[in-house]
Amino acid sequence: MQMLQDAGIPVLLKNDFIQGAIGEIPAVDNDIEVWLVDDEWRSRADALLAQWEADRDVHGYAWVCTECGEDNEAEFGVCWSCQASRP
Ligand SMILES: [Zn+2]
């Protein structure tokens, strides 16, 4: 997880070897497990990951309906619950 490493947090990527096998597929799509080297980094890493997930939501993954507040998967163009258009 380059983001964590950039923040100075030492991590191990359990599935790191997969990256060489899948070519250009972004690492975030392959459920790479991040293992913190030292548990003292946990809260910092959690905060970064929460931020990362928030950013990801903004960029077209899962979304929340503005009409009814239901969570929708990325592939839905309209809300599964109330059929409101994706914002
Ligand atoms: Zn809705």
Coordinates of C-alpha atoms and ligand atoms in Angstrom, one line a residue:
M1 CA 0.0 0.0 0.0
Q2 CA 2.1 2.9 -1.3
M3 CA -0.2 5.4 0.4
L4 CA 0.8 4.1 3.8
Q5 CA 4.5 3.8 2.9
D6 CA 4.4 7.4 1.7
A7 CA 3.1 8.4 5.1
G8 CA 6.1 6.7 6.7
I9 CA 4.3 3.7 8.0
P10 CA 6.1 0.5 7.6
V11 CA 3.9 -2.3 6.2
L12 CA 4.1 -5.7 4.7
L13 CA 1.9 -6.6 1.7
K14 CA 0.9 -10.2 2.2
N15 CA -0.2 -10.7 -1.4
D16 CA 2.6 -8.6 -2.9
F17 CA 3.7 -11.3 -5.2
I18 CA 0.4 -11.1 -7.1
Q19 CA 1.2 -7.7 -8.5
G20 CA 3.8 -9.1 -10.8
A21 CA 1.4 -11.6 -12.2
I22 CA -1.5 -9.3 -13.0
G23 CA 0.3 -6.6 -14.9
E24 CA -1.5 -3.3 -15.1
I25 CA -4.5 -4.1 -12.9
P26 CA -4.4 -1.6 -10.0
A27 CA -3.4 -3.1 -6.8
V28 CA -6.4 -1.8 -5.0
D29 CA -8.7 -4.1 -7.0
N30 CA -7.0 -7.3 -5.9
D31 CA -7.6 -7.4 -2.2
I32 CA -4.1 -7.0 -1.1
E33 CA -3.8 -7.5 2.6
V34 CA -1.8 -4.9 4.4
W35 CA 0.0 -6.0 7.5
L36 CA 1.4 -3.4 9.8
V37 CA 4.9 -4.1 10.9
D38 CA 4.3 -2.5 14.3
D39 CA 0.9 -2.1 15.9
E40 CA 1.7 1.3 17.2
W41 CA 0.9 2.5 13.6
R42 CA -2.6 1.1 13.8
S43 CA -4.6 4.3 14.5
R44 CA -2.6 6.3 11.9
A45 CA -3.1 3.6 9.3
D46 CA -6.8 3.3 10.1
A47 CA -7.2 7.0 9.5
L48 CA -5.4 6.9 6.2
L49 CA -7.4 3.9 5.0
A50 CA -10.7 5.6 6.1
Q51 CA -9.7 8.6 4.0
W52 CA -8.7 6.4 1.1
E53 CA -12.1 4.7 1.2
A54 CA -13.9 8.1 1.4
D55 CA -12.0 9.2 -1.7
R56 CA -12.7 6.0 -3.5
D57 CA -16.5 6.5 -2.8
V58 CA -16.3 9.9 -4.4
H59 CA -14.7 8.5 -7.5
G60 CA -17.4 6.3 -8.7
Y61 CA -17.5 3.2 -6.5
A62 CA -20.3 2.6 -4.0
W63 CA -22.6 5.6 -3.6
V64 CA -25.3 6.8 -1.3
C65 CA -28.7 7.8 -2.6
T66 CA -29.4 11.5 -2.0
E67 CA -33.2 10.8 -1.9
C68 CA -33.5 7.9 0.5
G69 CA -30.0 7.4 1.9
E70 CA -29.6 3.8 0.8
D71 CA -26.1 2.5 -0.1
N72 CA -25.8 1.5 -3.8
E73 CA -23.1 -0.5 -5.5
A74 CA -21.0 1.2 -8.2
E75 CA -22.7 -0.5 -11.1
F76 CA -26.1 0.8 -10.2
G77 CA -27.1 3.9 -12.2
V78 CA -30.2 4.4 -10.2
C79 CA -31.0 3.7 -6.6
W80 CA -32.1 0.1 -6.0
S81 CA -34.5 1.3 -3.4
C82 CA -36.3 4.3 -4.8
Q83 CA -35.0 4.5 -8.4
A84 CA -33.7 8.0 -8.0
S85 CA -30.9 8.9 -10.4
R86 CA -27.3 8.5 -9.3
P87 CA -26.1 11.9 -8.2
Ligands
ZN1 ZN -32.9 6.0 -3.0

